[in-house]
Short mmCIF file of C-alpha atoms in Angstrom, two decimals:
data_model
loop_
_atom_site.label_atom_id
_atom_site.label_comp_id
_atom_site.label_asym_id
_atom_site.label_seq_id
_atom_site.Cartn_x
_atom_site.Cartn_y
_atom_site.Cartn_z
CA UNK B 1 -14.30 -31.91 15.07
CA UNK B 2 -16.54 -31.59 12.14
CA UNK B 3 -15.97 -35.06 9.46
CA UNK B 4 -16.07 -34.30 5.77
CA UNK B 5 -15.72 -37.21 3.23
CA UNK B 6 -15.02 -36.43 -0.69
CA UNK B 7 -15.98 -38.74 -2.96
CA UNK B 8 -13.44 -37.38 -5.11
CA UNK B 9 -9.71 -37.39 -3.91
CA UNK B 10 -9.02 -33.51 -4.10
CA UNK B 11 -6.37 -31.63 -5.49
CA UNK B 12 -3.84 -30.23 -2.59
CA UNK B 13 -5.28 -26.52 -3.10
CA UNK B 14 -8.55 -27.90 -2.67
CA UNK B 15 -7.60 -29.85 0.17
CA UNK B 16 -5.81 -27.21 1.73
CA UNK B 17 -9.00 -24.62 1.45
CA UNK B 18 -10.90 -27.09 3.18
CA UNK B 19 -8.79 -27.75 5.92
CA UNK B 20 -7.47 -24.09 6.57
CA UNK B 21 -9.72 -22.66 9.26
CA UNK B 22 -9.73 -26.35 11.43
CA UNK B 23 -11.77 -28.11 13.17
CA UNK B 24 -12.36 -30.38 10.11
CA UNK B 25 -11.03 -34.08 9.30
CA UNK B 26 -10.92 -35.10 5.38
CA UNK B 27 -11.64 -38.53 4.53
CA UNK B 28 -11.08 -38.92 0.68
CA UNK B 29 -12.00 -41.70 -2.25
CA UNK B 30 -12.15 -41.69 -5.74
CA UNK B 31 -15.60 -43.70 -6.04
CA UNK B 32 -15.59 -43.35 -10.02
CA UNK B 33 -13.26 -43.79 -12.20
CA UNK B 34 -12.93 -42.59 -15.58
CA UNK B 35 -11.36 -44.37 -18.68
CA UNK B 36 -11.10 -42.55 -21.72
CA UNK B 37 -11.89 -44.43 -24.85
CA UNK B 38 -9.64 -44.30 -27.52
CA UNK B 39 -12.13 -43.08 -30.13
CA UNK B 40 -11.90 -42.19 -33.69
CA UNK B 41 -14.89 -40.25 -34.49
CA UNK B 42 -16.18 -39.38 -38.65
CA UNK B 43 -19.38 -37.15 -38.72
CA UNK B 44 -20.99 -34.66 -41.03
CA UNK B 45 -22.51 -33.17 -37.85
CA UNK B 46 -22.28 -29.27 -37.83
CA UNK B 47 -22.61 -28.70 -34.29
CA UNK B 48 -20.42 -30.16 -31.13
CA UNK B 49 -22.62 -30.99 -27.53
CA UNK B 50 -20.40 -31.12 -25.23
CA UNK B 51 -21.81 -31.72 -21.35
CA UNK B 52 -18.72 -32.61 -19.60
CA UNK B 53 -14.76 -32.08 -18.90
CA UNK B 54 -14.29 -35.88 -19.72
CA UNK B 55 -15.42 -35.50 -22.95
CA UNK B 56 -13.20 -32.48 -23.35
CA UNK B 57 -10.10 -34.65 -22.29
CA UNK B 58 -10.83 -37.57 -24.26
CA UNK B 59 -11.68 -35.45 -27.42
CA UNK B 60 -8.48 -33.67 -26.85
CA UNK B 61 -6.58 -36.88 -27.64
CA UNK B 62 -8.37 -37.71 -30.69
CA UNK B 63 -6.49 -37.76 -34.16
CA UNK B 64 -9.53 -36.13 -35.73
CA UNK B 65 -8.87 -33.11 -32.92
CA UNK B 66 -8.44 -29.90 -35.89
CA UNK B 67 -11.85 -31.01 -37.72
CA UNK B 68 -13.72 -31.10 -34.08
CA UNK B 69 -12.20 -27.85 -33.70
CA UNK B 70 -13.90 -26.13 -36.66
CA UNK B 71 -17.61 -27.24 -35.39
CA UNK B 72 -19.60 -24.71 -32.77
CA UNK B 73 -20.03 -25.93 -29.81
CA UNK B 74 -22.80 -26.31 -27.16
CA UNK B 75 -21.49 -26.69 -23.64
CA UNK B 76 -22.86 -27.64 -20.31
CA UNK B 77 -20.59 -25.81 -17.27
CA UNK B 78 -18.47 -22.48 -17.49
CA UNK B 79 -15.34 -24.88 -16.36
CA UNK B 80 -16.08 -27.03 -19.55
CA UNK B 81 -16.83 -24.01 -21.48
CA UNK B 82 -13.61 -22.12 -20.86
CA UNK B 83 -11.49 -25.19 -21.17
CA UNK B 84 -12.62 -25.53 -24.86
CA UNK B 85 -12.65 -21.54 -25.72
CA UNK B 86 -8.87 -22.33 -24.20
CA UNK B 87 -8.03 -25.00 -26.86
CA UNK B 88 -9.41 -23.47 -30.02
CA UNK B 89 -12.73 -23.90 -30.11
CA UNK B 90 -16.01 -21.68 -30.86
CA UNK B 91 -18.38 -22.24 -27.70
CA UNK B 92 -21.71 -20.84 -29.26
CA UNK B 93 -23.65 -21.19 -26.42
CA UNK B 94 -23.13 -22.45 -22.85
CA UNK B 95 -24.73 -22.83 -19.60
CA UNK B 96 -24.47 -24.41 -16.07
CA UNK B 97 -27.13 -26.97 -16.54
CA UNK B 98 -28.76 -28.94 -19.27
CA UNK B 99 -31.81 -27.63 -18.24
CA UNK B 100 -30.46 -23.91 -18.18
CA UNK B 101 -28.85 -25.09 -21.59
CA UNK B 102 -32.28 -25.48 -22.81
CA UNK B 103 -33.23 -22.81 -21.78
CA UNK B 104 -30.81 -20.82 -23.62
CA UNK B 105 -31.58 -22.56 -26.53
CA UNK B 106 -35.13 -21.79 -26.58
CA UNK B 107 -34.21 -17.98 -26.30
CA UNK B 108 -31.86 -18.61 -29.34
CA UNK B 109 -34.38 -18.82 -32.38
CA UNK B 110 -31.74 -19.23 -35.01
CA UNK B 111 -30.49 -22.34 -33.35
CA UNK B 112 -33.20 -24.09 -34.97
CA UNK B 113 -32.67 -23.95 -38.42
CA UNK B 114 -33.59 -26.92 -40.48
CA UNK B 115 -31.92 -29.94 -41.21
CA UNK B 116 -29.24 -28.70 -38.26
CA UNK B 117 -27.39 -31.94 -37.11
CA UNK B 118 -25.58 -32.62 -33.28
CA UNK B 119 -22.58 -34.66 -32.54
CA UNK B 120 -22.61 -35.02 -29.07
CA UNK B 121 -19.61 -36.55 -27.53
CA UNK B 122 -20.85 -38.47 -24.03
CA UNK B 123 -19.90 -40.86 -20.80
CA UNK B 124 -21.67 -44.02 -21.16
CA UNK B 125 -23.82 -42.86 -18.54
CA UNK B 126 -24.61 -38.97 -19.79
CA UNK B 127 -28.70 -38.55 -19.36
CA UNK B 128 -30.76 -38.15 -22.55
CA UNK B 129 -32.37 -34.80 -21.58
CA UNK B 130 -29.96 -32.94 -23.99
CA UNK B 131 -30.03 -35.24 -27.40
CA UNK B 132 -33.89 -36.21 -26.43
CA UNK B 133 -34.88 -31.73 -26.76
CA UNK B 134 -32.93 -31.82 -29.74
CA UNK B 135 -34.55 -34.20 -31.43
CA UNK B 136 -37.79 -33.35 -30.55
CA UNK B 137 -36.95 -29.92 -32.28
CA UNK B 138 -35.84 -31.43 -35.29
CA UNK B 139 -32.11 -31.77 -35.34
CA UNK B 140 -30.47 -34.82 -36.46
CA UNK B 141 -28.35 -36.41 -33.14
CA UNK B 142 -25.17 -38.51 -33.37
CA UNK B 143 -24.25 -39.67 -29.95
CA UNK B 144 -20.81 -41.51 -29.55
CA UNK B 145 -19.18 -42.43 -26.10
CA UNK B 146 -15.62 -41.22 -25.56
CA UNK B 147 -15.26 -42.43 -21.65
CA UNK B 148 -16.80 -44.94 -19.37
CA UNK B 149 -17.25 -43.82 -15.81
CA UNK B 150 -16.20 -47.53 -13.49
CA UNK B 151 -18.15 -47.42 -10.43
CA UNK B 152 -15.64 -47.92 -7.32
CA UNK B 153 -17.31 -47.95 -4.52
CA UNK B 154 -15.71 -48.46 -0.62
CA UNK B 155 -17.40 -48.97 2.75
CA UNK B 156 -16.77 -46.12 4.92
CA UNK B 157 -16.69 -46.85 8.59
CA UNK B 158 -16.18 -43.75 10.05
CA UNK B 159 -19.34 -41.40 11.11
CA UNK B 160 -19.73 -38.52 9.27
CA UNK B 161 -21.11 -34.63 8.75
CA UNK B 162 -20.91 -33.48 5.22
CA UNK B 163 -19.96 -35.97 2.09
CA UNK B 164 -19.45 -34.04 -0.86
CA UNK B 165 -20.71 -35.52 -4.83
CA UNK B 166 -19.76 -34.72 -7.77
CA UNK B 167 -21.86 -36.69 -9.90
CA UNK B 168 -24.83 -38.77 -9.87
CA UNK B 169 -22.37 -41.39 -10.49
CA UNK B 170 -20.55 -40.97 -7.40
CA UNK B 171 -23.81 -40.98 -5.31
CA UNK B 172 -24.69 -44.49 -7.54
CA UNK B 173 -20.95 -45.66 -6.20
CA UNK B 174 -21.11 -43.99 -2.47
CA UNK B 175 -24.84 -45.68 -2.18
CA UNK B 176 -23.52 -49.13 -3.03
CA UNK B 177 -21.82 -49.54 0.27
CA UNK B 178 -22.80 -47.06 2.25
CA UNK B 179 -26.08 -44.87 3.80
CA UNK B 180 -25.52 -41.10 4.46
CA UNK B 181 -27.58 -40.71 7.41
CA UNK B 182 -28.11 -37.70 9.12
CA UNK B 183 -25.50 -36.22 6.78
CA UNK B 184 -25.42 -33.44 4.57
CA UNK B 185 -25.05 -33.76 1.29
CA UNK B 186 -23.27 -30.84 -0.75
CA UNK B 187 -23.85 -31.60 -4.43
CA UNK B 188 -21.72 -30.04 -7.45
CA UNK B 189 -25.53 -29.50 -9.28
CA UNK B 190 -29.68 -30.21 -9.45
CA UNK B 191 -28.98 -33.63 -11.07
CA UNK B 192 -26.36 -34.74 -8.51
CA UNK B 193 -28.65 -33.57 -5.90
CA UNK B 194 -31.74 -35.21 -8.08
CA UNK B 195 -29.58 -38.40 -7.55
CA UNK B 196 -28.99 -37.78 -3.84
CA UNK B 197 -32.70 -36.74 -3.09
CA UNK B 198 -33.30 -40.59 -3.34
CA UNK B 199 -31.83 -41.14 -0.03
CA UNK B 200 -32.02 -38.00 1.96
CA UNK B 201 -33.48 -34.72 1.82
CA UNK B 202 -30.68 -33.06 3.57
CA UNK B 203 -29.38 -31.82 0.24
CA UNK B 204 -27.22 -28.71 -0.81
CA UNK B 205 -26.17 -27.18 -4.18
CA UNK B 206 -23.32 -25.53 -4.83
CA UNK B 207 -23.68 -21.87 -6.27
CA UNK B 208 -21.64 -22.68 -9.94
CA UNK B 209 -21.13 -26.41 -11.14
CA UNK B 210 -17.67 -26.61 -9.91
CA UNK B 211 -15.36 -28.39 -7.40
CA UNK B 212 -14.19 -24.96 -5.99
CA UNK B 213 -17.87 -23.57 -5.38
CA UNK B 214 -18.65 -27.53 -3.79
CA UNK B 215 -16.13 -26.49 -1.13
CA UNK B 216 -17.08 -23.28 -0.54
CA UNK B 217 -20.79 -24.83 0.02
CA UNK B 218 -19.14 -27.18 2.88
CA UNK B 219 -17.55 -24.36 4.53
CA UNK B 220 -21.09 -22.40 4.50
CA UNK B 221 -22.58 -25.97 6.44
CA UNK B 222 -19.32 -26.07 8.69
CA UNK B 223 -19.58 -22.52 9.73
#
């Protein structure tokens, strides 16, 4: 029997699309944790970054939700960018990494217009790859943390296969306590697998930055 460990405690769908062909024993942990800040944002920004679903919940409970609503948005992750078309807002551009957002940004001429400014709403641990290209092309970034990620980390005494990371955040947490081994490591994306690459090269990537695709990934390594 094959030993998979989340570092995420998964949803019982999730859990149960893991499980369903057997042969496979979940262990499960929450190794971040995220608070939401309760923020109350004023800009004159005229364009939204928004790199995460943690944002999109915290901004979601903010007072000044209807005048973050009128502003375009940038968005990293087709979860993160449906979740906001969902709720009323105007994704302008979106992609599955920051570097594929760059990408698309580059390709987008009219982006650049002068004098554009960026609110980007972050984790206190969001890179600076993102506000860093925009500056360096001119726009004017406002960068304001909406949720802290708390690092929870737990030894795990069991020997495992696969552990499965969400995050370079959860690797941080997971490597605090704990060495993966011969394990594989199925990552959600390149900069959770950037993150793992410090400890092992026996690294995967999931096809779309997403828990469903992560899963799918540990089925291909359990097959």
């Amino acid at each position: 029997m094959k030993t998979v460990l989340s570092t995420k405690v998964l949803t019982e769908e999730l859990r149960q699309h893991l499980l369903v062909g057997g042969g496979v024993r979940l262990i499960e942990h929450d190794f971040i944790v995220v608070q939401l800040l309760p923020i109350e944002v004023v800009t004159t920004a005229d364009l939204l970054l928004i790199t995460s679903g943690n944002a999109v919940r915290s901004m979601l409970q903010m007072k000044e939700i209807e005048a973050l609503r009128r502003m375009p948005v940038l968005a990293v992750g087709a979860k993160t960018a449906a979740r906001l078309s969902k709720k009323g807002f105007q994704v302008l551009l979106w992609a599955e990494s920051a570097k594929a957002l760059i990408t698309a940004m580059l390709s987008e001429g009219n982006l650049f217009q002068k004098g554009r400014s960026v609110l980007f709403l972050k984790g206190d641990k969001a890179l600076d790859t993102l506000p860093n290209f925009l500056k360096e092309r001119g726009f004017s970034v406002e960068e304001q943390i909406v949720y802290r990620t708390v690092l929870t980390s737990k030894k795990i005494v069991d020997d495992v296969d696969v552990v499965l990371f969400c995050s370079p955040t959860a690797v941080e947490s997971f490597s605090e306590k704990n060495a993966l081994g011969r394990a594989w490591a199925v990552c959600i994306g390149e900069t959770t697998a950037a993150a793992v690459r410090k400890y092992t090269d026996r690294v995967l990537i999931s096809q779309t930055a997403c828990i469903e695709s992560v899963i799918d990934k540990v089925l291909e390594v359990l097959a």
